[in-house]
Short mmCIF file of C-alpha atoms and ligand atoms in Angstrom, two decimals:
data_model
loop_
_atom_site.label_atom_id
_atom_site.label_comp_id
_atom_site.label_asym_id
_atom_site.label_seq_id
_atom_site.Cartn_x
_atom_site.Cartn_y
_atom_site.Cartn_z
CA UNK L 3 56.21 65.08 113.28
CA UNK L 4 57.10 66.93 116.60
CA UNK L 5 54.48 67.60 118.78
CA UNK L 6 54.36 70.95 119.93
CA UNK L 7 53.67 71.55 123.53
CA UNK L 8 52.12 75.24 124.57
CA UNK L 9 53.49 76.02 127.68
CA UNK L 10 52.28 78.80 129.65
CA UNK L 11 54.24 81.90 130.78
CA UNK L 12 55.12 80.75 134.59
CA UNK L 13 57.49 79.38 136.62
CA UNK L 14 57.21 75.79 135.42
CA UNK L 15 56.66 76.74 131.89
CA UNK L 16 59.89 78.45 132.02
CA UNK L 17 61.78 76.09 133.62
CA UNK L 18 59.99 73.35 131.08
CA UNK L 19 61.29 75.94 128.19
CA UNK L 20 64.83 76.19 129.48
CA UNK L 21 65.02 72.04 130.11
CA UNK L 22 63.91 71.49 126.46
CA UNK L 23 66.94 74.23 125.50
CA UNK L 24 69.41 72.19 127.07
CA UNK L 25 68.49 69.29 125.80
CA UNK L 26 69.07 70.17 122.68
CA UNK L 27 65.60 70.87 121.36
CA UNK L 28 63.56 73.95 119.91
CA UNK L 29 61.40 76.61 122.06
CA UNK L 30 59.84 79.68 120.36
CA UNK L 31 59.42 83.21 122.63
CA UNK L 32 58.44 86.01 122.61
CA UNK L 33 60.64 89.00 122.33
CA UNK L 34 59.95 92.60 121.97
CA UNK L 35 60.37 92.98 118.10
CA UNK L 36 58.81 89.07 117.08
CA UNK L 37 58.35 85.63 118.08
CA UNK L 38 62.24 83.99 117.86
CA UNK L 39 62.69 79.95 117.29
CA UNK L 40 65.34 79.60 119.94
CA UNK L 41 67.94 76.87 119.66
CA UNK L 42 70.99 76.44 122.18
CA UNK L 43 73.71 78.36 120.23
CA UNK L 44 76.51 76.14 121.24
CA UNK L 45 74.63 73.08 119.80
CA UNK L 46 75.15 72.79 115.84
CA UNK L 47 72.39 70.70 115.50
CA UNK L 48 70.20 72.06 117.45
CA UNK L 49 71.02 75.59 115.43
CA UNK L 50 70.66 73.18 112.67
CA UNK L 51 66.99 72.14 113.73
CA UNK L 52 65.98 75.67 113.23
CA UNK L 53 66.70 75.74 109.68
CA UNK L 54 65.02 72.15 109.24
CA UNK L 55 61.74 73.59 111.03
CA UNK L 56 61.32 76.98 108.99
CA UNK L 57 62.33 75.17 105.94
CA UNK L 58 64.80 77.54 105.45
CA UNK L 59 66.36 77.08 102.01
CA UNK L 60 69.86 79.43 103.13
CA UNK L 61 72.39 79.50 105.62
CA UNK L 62 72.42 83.24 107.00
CA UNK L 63 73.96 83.95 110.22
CA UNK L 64 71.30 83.87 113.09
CA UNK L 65 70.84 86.74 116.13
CA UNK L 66 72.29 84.98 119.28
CA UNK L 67 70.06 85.77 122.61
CA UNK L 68 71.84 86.92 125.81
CA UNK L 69 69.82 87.66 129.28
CA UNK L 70 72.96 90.42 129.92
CA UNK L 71 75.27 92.55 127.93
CA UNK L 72 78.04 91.13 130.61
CA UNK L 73 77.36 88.21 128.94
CA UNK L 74 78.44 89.75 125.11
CA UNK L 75 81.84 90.00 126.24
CA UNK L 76 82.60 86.05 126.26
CA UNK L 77 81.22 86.18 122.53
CA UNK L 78 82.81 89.33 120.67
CA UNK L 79 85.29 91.61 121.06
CA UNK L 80 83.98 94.37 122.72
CA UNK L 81 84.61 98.17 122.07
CA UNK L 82 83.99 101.52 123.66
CA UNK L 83 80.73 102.03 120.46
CA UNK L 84 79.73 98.91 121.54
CA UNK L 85 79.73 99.29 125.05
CA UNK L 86 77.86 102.60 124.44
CA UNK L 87 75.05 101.02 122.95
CA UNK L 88 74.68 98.44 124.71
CA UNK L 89 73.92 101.18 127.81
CA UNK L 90 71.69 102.60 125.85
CA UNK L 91 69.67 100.00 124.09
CA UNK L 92 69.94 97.08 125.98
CA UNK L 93 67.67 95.44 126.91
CA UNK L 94 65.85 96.35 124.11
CA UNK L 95 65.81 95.69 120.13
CA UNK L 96 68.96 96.54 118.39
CA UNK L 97 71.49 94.06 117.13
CA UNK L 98 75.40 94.28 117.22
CA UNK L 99 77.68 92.68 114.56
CA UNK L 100 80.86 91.82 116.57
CA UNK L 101 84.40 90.60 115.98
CA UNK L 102 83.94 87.01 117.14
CA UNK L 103 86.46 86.51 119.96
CA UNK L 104 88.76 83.06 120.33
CA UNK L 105 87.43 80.39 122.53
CA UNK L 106 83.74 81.46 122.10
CA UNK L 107 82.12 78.16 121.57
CA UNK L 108 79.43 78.67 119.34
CA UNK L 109 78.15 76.80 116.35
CA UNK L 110 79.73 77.51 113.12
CA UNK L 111 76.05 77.32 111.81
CA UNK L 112 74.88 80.55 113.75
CA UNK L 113 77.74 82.75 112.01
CA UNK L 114 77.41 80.74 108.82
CA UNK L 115 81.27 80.22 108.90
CA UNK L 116 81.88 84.29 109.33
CA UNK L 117 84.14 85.63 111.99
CA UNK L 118 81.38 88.06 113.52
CA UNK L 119 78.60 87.43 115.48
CA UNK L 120 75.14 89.22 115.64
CA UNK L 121 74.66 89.59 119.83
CA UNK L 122 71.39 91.03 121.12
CA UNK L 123 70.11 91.46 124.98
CA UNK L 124 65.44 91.38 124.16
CA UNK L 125 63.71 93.60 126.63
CA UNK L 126 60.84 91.32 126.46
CA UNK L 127 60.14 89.69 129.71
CA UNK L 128 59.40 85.85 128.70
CA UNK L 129 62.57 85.73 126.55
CA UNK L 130 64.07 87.89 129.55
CA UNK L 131 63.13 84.74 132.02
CA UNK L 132 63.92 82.06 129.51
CA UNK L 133 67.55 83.45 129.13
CA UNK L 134 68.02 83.90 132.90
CA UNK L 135 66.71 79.64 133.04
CA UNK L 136 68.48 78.37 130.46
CA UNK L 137 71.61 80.65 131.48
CA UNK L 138 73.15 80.73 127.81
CA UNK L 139 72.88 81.96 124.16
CA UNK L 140 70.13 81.34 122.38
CA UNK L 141 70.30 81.91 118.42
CA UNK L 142 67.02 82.55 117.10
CA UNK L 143 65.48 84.06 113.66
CA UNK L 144 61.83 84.64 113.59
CA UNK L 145 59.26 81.88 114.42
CA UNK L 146 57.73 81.71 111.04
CA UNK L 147 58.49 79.10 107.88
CA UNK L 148 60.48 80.46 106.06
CA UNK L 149 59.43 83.18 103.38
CA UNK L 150 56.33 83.73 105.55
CA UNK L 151 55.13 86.72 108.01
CA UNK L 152 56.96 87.12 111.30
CA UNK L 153 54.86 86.14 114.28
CA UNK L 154 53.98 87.99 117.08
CA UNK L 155 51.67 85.60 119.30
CA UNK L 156 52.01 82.33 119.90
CA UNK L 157 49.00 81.45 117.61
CA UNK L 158 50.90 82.33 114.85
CA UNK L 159 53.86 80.06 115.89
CA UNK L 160 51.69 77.74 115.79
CA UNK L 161 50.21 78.41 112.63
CA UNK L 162 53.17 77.90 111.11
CA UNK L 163 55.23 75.43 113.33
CA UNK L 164 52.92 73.38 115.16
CA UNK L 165 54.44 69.70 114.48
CA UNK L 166 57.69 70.98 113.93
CA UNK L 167 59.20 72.37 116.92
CA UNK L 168 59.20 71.32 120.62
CA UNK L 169 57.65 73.70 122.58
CA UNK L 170 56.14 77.10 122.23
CA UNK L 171 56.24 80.20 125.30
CA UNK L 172 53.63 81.58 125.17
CA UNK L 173 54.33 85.02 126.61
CA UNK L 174 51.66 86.96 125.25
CA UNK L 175 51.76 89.91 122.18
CA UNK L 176 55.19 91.14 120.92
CA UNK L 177 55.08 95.17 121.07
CA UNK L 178 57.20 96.34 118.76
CA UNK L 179 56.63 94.31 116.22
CA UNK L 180 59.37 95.08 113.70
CA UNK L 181 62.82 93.24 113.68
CA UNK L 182 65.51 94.27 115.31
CA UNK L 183 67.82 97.17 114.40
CA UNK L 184 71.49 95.39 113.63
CA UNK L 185 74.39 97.78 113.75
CA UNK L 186 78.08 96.34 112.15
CA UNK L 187 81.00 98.38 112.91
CA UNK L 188 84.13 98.71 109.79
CA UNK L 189 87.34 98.28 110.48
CA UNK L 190 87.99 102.00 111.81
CA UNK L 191 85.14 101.41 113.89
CA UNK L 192 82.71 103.00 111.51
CA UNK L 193 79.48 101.99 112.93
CA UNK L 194 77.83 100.80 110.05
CA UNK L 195 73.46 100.33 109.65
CA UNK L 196 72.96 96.97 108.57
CA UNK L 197 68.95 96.93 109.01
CA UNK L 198 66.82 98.99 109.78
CA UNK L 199 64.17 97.80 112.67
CA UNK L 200 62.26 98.69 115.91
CA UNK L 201 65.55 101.23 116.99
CA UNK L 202 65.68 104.48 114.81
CA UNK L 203 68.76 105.72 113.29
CA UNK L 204 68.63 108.58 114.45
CA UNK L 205 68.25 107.71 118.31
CA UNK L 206 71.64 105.51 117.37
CA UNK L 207 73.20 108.60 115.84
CA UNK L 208 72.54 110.65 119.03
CA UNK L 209 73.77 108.08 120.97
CA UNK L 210 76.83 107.42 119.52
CA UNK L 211 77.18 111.40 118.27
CA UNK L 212 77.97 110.18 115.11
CA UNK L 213 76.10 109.35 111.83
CA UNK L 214 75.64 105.78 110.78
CA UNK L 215 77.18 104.58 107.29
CA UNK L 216 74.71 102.85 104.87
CA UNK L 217 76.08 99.38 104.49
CA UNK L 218 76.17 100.49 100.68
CA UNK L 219 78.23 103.46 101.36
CA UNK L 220 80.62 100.71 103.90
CA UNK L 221 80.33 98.35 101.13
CA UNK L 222 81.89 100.34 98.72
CA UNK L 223 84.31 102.15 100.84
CA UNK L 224 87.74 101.52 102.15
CA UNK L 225 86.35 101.33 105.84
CA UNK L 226 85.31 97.12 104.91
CA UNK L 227 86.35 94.80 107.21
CA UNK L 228 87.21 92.04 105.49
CA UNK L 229 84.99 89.18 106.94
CA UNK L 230 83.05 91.84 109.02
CA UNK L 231 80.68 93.24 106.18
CA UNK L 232 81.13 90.30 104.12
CA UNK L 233 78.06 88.42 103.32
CA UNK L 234 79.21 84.85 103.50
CA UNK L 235 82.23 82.39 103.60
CA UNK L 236 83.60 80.91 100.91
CA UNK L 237 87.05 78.77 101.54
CA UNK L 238 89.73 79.79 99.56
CA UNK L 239 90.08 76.31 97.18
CA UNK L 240 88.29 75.94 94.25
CA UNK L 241 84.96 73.72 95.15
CA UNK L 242 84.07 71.04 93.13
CA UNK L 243 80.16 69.82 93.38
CA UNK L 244 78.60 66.31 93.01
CA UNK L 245 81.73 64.36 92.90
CA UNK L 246 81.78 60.61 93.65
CA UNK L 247 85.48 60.25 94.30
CA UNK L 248 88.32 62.95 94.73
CA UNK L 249 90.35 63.79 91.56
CA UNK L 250 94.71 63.79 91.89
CA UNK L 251 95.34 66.69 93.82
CA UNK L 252 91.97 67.73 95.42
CA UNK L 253 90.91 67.24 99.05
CA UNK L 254 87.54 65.22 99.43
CA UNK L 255 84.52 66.67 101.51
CA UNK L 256 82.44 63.50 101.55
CA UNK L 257 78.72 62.48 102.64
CA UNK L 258 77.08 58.99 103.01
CA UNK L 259 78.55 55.89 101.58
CA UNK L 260 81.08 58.91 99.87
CA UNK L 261 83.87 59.14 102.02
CA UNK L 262 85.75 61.99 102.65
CA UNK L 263 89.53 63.82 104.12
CA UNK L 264 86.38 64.54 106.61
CA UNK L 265 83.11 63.59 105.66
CA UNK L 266 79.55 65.85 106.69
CA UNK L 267 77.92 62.65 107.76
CA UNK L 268 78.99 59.17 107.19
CA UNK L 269 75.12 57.99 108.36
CA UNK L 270 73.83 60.56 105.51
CA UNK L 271 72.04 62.54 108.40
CA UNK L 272 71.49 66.11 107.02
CA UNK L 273 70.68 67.79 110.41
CA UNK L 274 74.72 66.82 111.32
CA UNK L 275 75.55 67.20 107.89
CA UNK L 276 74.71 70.87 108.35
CA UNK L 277 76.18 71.20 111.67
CA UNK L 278 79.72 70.20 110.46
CA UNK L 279 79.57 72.21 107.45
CA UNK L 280 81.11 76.00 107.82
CA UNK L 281 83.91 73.57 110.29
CA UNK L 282 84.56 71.07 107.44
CA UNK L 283 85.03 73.87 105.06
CA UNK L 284 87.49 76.05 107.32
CA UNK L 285 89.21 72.61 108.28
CA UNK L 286 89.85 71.61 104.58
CA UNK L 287 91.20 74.92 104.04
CA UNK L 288 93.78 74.81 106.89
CA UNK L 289 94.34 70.94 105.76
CA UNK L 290 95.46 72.49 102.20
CA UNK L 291 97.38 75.19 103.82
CA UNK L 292 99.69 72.63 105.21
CA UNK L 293 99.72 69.94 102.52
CA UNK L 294 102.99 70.19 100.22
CA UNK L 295 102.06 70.12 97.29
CA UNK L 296 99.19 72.16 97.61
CA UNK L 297 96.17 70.22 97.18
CA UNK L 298 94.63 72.38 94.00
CA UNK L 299 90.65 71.82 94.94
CA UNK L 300 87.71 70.54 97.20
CA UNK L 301 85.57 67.92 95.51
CA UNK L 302 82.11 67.70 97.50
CA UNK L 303 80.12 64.47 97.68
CA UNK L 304 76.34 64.73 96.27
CA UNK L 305 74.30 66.01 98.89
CA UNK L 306 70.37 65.22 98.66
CA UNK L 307 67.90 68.20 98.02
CA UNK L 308 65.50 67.15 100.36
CA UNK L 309 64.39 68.98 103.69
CA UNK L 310 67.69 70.97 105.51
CA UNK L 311 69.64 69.38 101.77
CA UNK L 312 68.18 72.20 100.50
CA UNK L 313 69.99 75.38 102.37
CA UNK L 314 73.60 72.49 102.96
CA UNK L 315 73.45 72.72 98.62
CA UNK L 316 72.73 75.93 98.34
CA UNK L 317 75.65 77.20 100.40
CA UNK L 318 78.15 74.82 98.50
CA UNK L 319 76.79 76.08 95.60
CA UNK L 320 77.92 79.73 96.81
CA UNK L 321 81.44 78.37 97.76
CA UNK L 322 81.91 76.56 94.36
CA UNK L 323 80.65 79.80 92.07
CA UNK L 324 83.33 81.54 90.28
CA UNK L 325 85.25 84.26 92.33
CA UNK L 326 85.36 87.79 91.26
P1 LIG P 22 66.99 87.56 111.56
O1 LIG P 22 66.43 87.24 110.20
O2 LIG P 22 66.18 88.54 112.35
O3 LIG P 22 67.35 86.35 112.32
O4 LIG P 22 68.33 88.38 111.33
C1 LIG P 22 69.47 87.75 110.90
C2 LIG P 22 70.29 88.79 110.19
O5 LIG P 22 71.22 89.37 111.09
C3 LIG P 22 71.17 88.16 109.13
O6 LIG P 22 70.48 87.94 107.93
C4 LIG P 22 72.26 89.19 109.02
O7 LIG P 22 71.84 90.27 108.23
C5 LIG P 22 72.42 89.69 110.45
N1 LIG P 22 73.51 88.99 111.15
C6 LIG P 22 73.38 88.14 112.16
N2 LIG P 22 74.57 87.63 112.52
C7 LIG P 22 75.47 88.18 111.70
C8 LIG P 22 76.88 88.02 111.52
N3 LIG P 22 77.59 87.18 112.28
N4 LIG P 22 77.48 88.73 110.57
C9 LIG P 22 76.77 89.56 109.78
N5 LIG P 22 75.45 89.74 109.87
C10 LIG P 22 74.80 89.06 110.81
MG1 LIG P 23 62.44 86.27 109.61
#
């Protein structure tokens, strides 16, 4: 148990919000669509924190927060759509799925292991002034448990989270409350709707003086980006579950007292085991690209169901599923 602290929407709260950031912990704000559970996106276990609190029983990619669209640029490759709505809708609730760009630093955990990255600049002014303080991305879903309704005060934070989470802002109501709008572009540059939220399509359409795709329509399509529209990673080796030891030929992703070629957490802590996990997977796969012979398989250590085990099993349990 966590206790909670409320901290008011001034300049020591904020400064109180931005010092618990950096250190790793868990502040929820208020933004102009809902209440987000901010996390430093850098820090995998922080980012993995956030799953732990909401109880979140999946690995999906999370929103990363930025005070600036400057700021998007030393995230994603940037393009002249993007640019274009970022002038027009940022600050403000609308979402961008970007080509992550080399050297960006952030936590495997808030892309779940895909090459793109959601970037979003909130209007609202306490997640405004917490962004400016803390001076970095913040990745942050909805304040909620998961599977619950979206807040938008800080009594329904705590309704949910008090006990699990470090601090709450509390920044008063959330206007639009809706999530945001995320936009994905295909490999032509399609720009693609991904969700619909508190930015209409059609103000994006004018904007852009195009129409937007239906991420059916993109799906289905030649315009796919491979790794862009895709819904999650999956390494390319077969992925054997519950193993205990590696068989000839496979590579070893161990946990616990089951060591590993590299190992989620020796100490069997789940919040690290979850950090390292989208790494571990892309680093056995570029491990069995350069083994000769070929290592024909990833056998995975048993990894406990309880609390963030939950979401770390479900995700190998994606990876290990038969391809089509
Ligand atoms: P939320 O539940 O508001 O945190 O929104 C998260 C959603 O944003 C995810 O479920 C995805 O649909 C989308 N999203 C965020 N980041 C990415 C990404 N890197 N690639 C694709 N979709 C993303
Ligand atoms: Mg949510």
């Amino acid at each position: 148990m966590t206790k909670t602290k409320v901290l008011e929407f001034d300049a020591a709260g904020i400064a109180a919000a931005a010092s618990i950031l950096q250190g790793g912990g868990r502040v929820a704000f208020a933004t102009e669509t809902v209440f987000g559970l901010g996390a430093d996106a850098r820090n995998g276990a922080a980012v993995a924190s956030i799953f732990e609190a909401k109880d979140r029983p999946a690995f999906n990619p999370l929103i990363v927060h930025l005070a600036q669209a400057a700021e998007a640029r030393k995230y994603a490759t940037w393009s002249d759509q993007a640019e274009t709505l970022a002038r027009a809708f940022w600050p403000g609730p609308l979402t961008m799925v970007l080509p992550l760009r080399a050297g960006h630093g952030l936590s495997d955990l808030v892309t779940a292991g895909l090459p793109s990255v959601g970037l979003r600049v909130p209007a609202h002014p306490a997640a405004q002034a917490l962004l400016r303080a803390f001076s970095g991305p913040v990745a942050a879903p909805s304040a909620n448990p998961s599977g619950k309704i979206s807040p938008t005060s800080a009594a329904h934070v705590l309704a949910g989270l008090d006990g699990r989470i470090e601090a709450v802002l509390d920044g008063g109501n959330c206007a639009v409350g809706v999530e945001s709008t995320i936009i994905g572009f295909g490999s032509d540059g399609a720009p693609v709707l991904l969700r619909a939220g508190g930015v209409a399509r059609e103000e994006i359409e004018a904007a852009l003086g195009a129409p937007l795709l239906d991420r059916t329509a993109a799906q289905a399509g030649a315009i796919t980006a491979p790794g862009q529209m895709q819904s999650h990673y999956a390494p390319a080796l077969p992925v054997r579950l519950g193993a205990d030891a590696p068989r000839e030929g496979e590579l070893m992703l161990g946990f616990g007292a089951v060591a590993g070629d590299l190992t989620l957490s020796a100490r069997g802590d789940l919040r690290e085991a979850a950090a390292n996990l989208f790494a571990h997977l892309h680093a056995l796969d570029a491990m069995a690209k350069a083994r000769d012979p070929a290592p024909t398989g990833i056998a995975v250590a048993p990894v406990p169901m309880q609390g963030l085990g939950a979401a770390i099993n479900d995700r190998l349990a994606r990876a290990a599923a038969p391809r089509g």
